[in-house]
PDB file of C-alpha atoms in Angstrom:
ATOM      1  CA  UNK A   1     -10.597-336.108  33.868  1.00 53.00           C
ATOM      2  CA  UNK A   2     -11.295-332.809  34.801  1.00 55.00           C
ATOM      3  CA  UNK A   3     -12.051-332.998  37.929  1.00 55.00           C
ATOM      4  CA  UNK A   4      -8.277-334.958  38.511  1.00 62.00           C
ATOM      5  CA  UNK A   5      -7.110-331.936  36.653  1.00 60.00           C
ATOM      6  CA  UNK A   6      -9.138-329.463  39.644  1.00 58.00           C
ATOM      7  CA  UNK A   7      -7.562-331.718  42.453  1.00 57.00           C
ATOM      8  CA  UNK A   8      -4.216-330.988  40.766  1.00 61.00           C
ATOM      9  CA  UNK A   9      -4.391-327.671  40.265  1.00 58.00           C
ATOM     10  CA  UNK A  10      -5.367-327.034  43.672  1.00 56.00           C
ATOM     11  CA  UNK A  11      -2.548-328.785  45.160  1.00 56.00           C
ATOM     12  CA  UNK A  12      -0.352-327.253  42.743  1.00 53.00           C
ATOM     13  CA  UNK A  13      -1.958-323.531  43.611  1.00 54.00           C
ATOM     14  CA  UNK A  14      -0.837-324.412  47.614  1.00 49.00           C
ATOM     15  CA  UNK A  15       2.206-325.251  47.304  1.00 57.00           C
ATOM     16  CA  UNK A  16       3.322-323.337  44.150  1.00 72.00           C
ATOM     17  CA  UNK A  17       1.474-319.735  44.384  1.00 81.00           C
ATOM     18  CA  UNK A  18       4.436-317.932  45.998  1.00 84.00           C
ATOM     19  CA  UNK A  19       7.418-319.415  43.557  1.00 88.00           C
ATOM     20  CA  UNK A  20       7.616-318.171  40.160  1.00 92.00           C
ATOM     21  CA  UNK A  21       8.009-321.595  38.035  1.00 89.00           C
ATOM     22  CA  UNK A  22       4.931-322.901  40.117  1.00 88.00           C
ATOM     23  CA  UNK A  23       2.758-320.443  39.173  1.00 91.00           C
ATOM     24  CA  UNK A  24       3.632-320.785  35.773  1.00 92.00           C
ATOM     25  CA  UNK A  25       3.397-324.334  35.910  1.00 90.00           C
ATOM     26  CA  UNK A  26      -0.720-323.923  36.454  1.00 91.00           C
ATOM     27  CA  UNK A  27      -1.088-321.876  33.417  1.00 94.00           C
ATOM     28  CA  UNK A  28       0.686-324.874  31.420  1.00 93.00           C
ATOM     29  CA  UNK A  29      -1.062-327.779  32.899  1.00 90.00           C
ATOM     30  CA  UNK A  30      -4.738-325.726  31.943  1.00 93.00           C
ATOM     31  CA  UNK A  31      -2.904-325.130  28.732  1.00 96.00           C
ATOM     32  CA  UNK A  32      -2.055-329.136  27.961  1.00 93.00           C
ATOM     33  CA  UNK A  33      -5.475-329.944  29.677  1.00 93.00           C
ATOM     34  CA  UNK A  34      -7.885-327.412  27.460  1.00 94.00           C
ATOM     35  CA  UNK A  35      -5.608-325.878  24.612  1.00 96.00           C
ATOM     36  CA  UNK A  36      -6.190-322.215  25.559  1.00 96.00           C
ATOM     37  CA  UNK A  37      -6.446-319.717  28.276  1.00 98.00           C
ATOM     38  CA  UNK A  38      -9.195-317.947  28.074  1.00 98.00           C
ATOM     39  CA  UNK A  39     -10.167-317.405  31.964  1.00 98.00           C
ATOM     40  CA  UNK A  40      -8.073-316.773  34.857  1.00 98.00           C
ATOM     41  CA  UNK A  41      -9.085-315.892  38.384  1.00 97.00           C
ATOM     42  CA  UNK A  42      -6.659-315.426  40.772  1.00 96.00           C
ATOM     43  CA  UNK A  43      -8.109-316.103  44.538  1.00 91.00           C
ATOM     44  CA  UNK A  44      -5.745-317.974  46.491  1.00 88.00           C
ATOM     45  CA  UNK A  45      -4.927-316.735  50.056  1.00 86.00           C
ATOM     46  CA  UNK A  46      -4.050-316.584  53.422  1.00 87.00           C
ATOM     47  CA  UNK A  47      -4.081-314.489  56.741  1.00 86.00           C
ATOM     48  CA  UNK A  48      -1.715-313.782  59.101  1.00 92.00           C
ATOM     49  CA  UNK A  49      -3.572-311.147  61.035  1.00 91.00           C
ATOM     50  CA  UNK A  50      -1.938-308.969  64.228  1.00 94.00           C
ATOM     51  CA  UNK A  51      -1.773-305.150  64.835  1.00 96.00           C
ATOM     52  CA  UNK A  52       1.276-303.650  62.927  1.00 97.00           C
ATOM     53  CA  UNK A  53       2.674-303.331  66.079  1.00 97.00           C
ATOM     54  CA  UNK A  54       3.083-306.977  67.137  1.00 97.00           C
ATOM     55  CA  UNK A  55       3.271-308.313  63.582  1.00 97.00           C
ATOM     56  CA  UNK A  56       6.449-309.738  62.411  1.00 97.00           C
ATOM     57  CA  UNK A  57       8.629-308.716  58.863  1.00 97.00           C
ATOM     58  CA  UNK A  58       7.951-312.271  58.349  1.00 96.00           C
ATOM     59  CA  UNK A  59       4.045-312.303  58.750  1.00 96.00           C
ATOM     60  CA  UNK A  60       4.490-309.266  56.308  1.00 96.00           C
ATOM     61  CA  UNK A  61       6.270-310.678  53.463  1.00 96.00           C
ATOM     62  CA  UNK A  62       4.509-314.057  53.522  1.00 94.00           C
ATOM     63  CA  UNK A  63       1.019-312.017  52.737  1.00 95.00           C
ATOM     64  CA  UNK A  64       2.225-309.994  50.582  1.00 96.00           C
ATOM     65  CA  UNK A  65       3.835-312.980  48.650  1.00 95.00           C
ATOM     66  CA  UNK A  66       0.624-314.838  48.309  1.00 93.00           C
ATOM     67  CA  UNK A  67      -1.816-312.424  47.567  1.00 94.00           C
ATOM     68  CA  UNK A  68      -0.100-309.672  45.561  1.00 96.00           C
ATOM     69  CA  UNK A  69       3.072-311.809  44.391  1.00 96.00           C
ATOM     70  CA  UNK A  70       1.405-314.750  43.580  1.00 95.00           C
ATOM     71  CA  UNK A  71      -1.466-312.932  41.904  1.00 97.00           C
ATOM     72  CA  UNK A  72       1.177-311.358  39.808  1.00 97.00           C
ATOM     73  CA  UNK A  73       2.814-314.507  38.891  1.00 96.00           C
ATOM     74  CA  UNK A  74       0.229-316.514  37.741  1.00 96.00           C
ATOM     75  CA  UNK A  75      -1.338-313.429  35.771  1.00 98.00           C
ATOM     76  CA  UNK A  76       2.506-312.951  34.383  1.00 98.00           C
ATOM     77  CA  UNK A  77       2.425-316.295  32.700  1.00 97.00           C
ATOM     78  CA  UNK A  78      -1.310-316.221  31.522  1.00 98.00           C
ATOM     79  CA  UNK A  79      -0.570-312.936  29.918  1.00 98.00           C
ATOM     80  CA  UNK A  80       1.136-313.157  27.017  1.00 98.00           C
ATOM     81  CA  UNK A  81      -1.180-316.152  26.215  1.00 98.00           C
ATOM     82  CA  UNK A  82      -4.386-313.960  26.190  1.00 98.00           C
ATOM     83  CA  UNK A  83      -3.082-311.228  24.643  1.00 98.00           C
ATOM     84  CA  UNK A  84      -1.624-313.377  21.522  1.00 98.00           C
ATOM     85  CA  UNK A  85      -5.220-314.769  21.283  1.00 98.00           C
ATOM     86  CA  UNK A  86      -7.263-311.565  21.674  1.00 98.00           C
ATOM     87  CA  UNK A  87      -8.981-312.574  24.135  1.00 98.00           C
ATOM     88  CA  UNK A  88      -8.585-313.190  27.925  1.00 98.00           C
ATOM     89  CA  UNK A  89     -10.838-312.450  31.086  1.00 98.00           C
ATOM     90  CA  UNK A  90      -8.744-312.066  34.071  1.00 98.00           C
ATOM     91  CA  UNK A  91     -10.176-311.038  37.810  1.00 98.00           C
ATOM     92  CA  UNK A  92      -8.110-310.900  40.520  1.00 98.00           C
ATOM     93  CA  UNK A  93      -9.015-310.939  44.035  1.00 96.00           C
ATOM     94  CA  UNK A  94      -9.333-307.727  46.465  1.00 96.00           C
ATOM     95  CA  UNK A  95     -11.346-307.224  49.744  1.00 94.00           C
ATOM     96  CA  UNK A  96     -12.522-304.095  51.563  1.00 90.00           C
ATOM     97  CA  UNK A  97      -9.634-304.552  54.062  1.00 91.00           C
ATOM     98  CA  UNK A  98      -8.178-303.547  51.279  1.00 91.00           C
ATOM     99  CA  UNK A  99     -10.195-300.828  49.852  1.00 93.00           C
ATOM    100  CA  UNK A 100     -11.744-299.126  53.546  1.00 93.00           C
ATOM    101  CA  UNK A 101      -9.117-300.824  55.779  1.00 92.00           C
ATOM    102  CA  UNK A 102      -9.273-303.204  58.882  1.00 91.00           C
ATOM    103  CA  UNK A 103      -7.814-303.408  62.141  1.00 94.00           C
ATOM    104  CA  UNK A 104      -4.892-306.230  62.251  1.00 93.00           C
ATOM    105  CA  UNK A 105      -4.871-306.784  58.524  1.00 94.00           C
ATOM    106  CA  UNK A 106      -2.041-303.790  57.678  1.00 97.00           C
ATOM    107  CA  UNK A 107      -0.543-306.713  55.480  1.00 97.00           C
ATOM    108  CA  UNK A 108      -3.573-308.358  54.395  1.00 95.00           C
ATOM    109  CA  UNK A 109      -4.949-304.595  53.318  1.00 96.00           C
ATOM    110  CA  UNK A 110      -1.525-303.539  51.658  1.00 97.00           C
ATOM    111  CA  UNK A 111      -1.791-306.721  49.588  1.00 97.00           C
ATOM    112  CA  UNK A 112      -5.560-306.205  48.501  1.00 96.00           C
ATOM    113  CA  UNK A 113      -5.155-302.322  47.512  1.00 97.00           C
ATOM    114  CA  UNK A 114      -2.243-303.486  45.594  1.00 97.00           C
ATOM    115  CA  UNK A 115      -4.530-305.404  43.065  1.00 97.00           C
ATOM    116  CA  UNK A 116      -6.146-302.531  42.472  1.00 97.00           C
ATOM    117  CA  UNK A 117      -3.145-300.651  41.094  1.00 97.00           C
ATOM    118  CA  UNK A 118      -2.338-303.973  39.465  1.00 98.00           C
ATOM    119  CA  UNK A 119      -5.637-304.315  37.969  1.00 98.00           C
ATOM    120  CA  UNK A 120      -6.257-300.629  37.029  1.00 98.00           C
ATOM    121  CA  UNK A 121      -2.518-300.952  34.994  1.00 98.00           C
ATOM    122  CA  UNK A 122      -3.252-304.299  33.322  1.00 98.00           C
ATOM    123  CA  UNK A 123      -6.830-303.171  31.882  1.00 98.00           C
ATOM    124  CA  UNK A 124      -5.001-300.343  29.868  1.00 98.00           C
ATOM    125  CA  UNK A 125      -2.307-302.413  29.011  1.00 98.00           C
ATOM    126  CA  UNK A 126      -4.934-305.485  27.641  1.00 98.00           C
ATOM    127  CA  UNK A 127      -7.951-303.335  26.874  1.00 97.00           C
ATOM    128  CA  UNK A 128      -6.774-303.020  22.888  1.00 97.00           C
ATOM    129  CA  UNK A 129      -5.952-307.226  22.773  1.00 98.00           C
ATOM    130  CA  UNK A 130      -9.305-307.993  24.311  1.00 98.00           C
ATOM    131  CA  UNK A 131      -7.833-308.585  27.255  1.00 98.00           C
ATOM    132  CA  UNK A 132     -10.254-307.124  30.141  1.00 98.00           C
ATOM    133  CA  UNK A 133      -9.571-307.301  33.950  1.00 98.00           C
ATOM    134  CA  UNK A 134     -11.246-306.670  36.782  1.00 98.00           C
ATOM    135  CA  UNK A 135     -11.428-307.075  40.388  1.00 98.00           C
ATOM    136  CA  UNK A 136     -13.402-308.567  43.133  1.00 97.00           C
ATOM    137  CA  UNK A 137     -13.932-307.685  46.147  1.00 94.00           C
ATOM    138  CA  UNK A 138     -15.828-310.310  48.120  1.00 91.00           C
ATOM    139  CA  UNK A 139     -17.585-310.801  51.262  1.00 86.00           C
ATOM    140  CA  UNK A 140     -18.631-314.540  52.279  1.00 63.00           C
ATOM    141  CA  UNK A 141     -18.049-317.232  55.111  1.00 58.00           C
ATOM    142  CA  UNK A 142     -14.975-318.957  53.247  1.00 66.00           C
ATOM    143  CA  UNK A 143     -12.339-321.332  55.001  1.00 69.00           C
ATOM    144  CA  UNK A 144     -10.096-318.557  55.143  1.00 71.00           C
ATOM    145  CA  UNK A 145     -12.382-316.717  57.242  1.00 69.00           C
ATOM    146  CA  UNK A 146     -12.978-319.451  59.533  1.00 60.00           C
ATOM    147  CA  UNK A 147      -8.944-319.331  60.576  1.00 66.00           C
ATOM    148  CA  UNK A 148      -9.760-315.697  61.929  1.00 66.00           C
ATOM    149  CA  UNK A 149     -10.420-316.412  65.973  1.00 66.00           C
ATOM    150  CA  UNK A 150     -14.128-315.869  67.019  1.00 64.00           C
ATOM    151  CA  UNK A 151     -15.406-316.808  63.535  1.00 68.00           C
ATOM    152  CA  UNK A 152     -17.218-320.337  64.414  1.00 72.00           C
ATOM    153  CA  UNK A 153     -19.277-321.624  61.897  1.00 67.00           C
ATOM    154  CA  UNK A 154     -19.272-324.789  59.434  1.00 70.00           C
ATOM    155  CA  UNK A 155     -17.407-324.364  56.312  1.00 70.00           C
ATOM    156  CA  UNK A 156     -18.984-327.012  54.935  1.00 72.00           C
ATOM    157  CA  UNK A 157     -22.780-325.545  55.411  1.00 74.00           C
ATOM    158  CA  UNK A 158     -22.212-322.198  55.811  1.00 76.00           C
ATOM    159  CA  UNK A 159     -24.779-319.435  56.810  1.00 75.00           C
ATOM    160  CA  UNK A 160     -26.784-319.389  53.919  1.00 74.00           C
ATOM    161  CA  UNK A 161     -26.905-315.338  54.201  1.00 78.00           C
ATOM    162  CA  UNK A 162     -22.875-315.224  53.441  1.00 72.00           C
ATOM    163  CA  UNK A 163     -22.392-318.329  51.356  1.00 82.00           C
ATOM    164  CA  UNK A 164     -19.245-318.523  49.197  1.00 82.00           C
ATOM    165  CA  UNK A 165     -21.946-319.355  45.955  1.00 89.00           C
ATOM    166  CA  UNK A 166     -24.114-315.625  46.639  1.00 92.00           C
ATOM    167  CA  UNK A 167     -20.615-314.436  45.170  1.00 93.00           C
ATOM    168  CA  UNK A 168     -20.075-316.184  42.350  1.00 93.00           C
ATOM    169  CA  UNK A 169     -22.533-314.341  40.170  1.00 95.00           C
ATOM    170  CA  UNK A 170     -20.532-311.472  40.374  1.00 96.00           C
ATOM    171  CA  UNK A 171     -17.305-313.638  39.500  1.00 97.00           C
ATOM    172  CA  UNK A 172     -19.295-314.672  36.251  1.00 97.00           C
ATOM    173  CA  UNK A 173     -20.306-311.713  34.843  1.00 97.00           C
ATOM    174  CA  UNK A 174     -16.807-310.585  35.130  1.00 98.00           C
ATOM    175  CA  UNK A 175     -14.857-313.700  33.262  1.00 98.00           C
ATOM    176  CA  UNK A 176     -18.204-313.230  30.155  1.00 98.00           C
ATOM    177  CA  UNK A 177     -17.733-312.154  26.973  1.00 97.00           C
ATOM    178  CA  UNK A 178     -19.898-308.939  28.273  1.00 97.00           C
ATOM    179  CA  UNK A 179     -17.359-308.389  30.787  1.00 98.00           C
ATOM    180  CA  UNK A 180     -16.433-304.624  31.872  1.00 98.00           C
ATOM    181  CA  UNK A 181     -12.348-303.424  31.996  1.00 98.00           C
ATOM    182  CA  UNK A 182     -11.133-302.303  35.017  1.00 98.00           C
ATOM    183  CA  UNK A 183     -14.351-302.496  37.392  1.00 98.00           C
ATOM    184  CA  UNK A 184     -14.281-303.310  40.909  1.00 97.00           C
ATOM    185  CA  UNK A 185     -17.428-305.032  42.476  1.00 97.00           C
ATOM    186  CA  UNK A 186     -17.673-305.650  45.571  1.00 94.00           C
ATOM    187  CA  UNK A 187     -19.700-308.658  45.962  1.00 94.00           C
ATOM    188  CA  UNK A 188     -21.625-310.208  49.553  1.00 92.00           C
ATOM    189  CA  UNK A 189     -25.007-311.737  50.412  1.00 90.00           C
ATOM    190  CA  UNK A 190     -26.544-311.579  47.208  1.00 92.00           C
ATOM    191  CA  UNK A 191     -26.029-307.599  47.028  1.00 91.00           C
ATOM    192  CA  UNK A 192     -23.814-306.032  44.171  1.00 94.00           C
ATOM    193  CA  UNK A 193     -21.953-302.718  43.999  1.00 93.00           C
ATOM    194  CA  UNK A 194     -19.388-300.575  42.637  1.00 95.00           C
ATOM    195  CA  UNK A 195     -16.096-299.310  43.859  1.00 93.00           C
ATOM    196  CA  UNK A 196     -14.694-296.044  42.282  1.00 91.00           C
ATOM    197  CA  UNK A 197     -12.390-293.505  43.235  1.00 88.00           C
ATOM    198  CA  UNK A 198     -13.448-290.152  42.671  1.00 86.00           C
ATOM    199  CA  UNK A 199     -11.491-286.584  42.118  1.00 88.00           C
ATOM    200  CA  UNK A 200     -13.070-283.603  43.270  1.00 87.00           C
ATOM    201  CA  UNK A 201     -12.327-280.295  41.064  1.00 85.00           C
ATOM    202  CA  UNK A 202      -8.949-278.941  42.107  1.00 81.00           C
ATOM    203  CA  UNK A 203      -8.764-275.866  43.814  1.00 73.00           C
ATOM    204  CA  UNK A 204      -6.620-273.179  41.668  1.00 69.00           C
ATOM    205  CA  UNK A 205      -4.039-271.335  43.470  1.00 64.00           C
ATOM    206  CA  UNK A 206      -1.588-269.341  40.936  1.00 55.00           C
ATOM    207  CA  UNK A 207      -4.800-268.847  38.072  1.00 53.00           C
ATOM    208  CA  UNK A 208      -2.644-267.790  34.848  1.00 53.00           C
ATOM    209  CA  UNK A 209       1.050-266.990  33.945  1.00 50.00           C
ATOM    210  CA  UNK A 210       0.621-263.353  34.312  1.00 60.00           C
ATOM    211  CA  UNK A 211      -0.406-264.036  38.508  1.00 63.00           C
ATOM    212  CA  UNK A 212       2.253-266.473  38.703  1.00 60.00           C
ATOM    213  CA  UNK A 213       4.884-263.553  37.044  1.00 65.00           C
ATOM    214  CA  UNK A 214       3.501-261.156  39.254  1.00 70.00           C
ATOM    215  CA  UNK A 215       3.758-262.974  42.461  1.00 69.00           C
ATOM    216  CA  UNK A 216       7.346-264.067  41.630  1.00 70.00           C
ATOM    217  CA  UNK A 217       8.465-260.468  41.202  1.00 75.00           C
ATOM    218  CA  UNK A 218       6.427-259.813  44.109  1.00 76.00           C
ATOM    219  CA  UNK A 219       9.065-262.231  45.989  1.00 77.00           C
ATOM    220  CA  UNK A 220      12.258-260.979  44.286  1.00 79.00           C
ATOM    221  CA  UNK A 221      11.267-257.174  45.829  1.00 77.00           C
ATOM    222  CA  UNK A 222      10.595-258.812  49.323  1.00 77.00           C
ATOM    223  CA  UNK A 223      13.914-260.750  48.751  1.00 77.00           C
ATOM    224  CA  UNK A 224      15.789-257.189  47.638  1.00 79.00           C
ATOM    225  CA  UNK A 225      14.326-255.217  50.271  1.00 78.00           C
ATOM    226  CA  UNK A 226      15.221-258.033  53.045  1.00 79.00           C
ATOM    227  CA  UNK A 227      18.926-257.369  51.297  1.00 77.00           C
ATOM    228  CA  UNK A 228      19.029-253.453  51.457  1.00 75.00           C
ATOM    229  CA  UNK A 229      17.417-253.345  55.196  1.00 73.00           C
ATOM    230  CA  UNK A 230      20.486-256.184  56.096  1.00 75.00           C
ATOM    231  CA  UNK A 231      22.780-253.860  54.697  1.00 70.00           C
ATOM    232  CA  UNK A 232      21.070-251.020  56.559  1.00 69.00           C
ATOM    233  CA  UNK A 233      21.928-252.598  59.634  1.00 67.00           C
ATOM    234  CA  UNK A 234      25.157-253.598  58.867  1.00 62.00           C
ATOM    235  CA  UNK A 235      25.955-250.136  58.382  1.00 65.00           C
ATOM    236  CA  UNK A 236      24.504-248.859  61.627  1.00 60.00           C
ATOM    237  CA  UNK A 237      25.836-251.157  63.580  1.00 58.00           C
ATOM    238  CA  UNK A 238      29.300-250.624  62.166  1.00 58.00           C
ATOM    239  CA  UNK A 239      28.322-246.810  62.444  1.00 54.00           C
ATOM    240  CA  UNK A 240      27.515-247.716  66.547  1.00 55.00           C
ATOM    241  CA  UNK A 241      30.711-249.151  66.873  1.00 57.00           C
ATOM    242  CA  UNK A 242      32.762-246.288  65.664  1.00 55.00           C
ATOM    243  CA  UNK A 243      31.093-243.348  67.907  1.00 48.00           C
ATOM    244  CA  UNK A 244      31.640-245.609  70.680  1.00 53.00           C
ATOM    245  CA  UNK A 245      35.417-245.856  70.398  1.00 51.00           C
ATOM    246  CA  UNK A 246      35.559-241.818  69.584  1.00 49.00           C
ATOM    247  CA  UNK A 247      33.559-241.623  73.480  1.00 48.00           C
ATOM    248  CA  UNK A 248      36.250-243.290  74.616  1.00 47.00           C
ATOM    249  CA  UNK A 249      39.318-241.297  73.575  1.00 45.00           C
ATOM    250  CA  UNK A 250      37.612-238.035  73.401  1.00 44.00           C
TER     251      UNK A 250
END
């Protein structure tokens, strides 16, 4: 049944996330289970946190693999799917470590900024198929949390102010029909909000052709005159140089 099918998949997510026919492997069993594709959310993770300083290559790539790679991977196989159907909802998975950055997490943060660029890609690339994607960026006492040192609280009864469920909402709206392309919202404790990155208006410094003309010729007189003063001294040294061997044999 379907909840057999959840148990499996999970498993499956583990130990498969990071190698490429594993993750591809999920996307067909929900395929043989349901049909289609319609929904994919990509959320599986891990933490391996340490200053950059005392973290290993190691720690590095095995982040990056899960989160970014794996992310990639699973979306790779799902993708074709969704777009041959018109229609596919995909959110991946980012975090303010990510976004505003966190001490110890220079992996962890690498990984979640990544999605963005991943995300903000794939939305053009899907937009005319139907295809919208979209990115989370959650706060909540999960059981990843709980691995982080000092974080002591039940992960089966969490704090009801950071439960794992204020979240989902936010997760919903983005795999509905209503869905938005290429939003991030940042979702924790029942409170919603947007993400953006925003351009300020660029500060001119060469205004038109005719300045930019004007300042090169400006350059190519500096250059000429630098030339004719070289050659200036040049001569007067060489012109030194001859009155003082006529001192000597006069």
């Amino acid at each position: 049944d379907h909840r057999d099918l959840h148990l499996s998949l999970r498993r499956q997510r583990q130990m498969c996330i990071r190698d490429r026919d594993g993750a591809k492997s999920i996307v067909d069993d929900a395929v043989n289970a349901f049909g289609r594709l319609d929904i994919l959310i990509n959320n599986a993770g891990i933490l391996r946190d340490k200053s950059f300083k005392k973290m290993s290559l190691d720690e590095w790539d095995t982040v990056l693999n899960v989160h970014l790679n794996g992310t990639a991977y699973v979306t790779h196989a799902a993708w074709p799917l969704m777009n041959e159907q018109k229609y596919g909802r995909i959110v991946l998975t980012s975090s303010g470590s990510g976004i505003y950055g966190n001490f110890g997490q220079a992996n962890y943060g690498a990984a979640k900024m990544g999605m963005l660029g991943l995300m903000n890609v794939l939305a053009l690339e899907g937009g005319k198929n139907n295809v919208r994607v979209n990115t989370l960026a959650p706060g909540a006492a999960t059981r990843m949390i709980a691995t982080i040192p000092g974080r002591d609280f039940d992960v089966d009864s969490p704090p009801a102010e950071s439960a794992p469920k204020l979240v989902s909402p936010a997760v919903l709206f983005m795999s509905s029909e209503e869905a938005p392309n290429g939003a991030v919202i940042n979702a924790a404790g029942g409170r919603y909000y947007r993400s953006q990155v925003f351009v300020n208006d660029p500060v001119a410094i060469f205004l038109t052709i005719n300045s930019i003309g004007k300042i090169s010729a400006f350059l190519i007189n500096c250059s000429l005159i630098l030339s004719r003063l070289t050659c200036l001294l040049y001569t007067s040294d060489r012109c030194r140089r001859r009155l003082r061997c006529r001192s000597r044999w006069s």
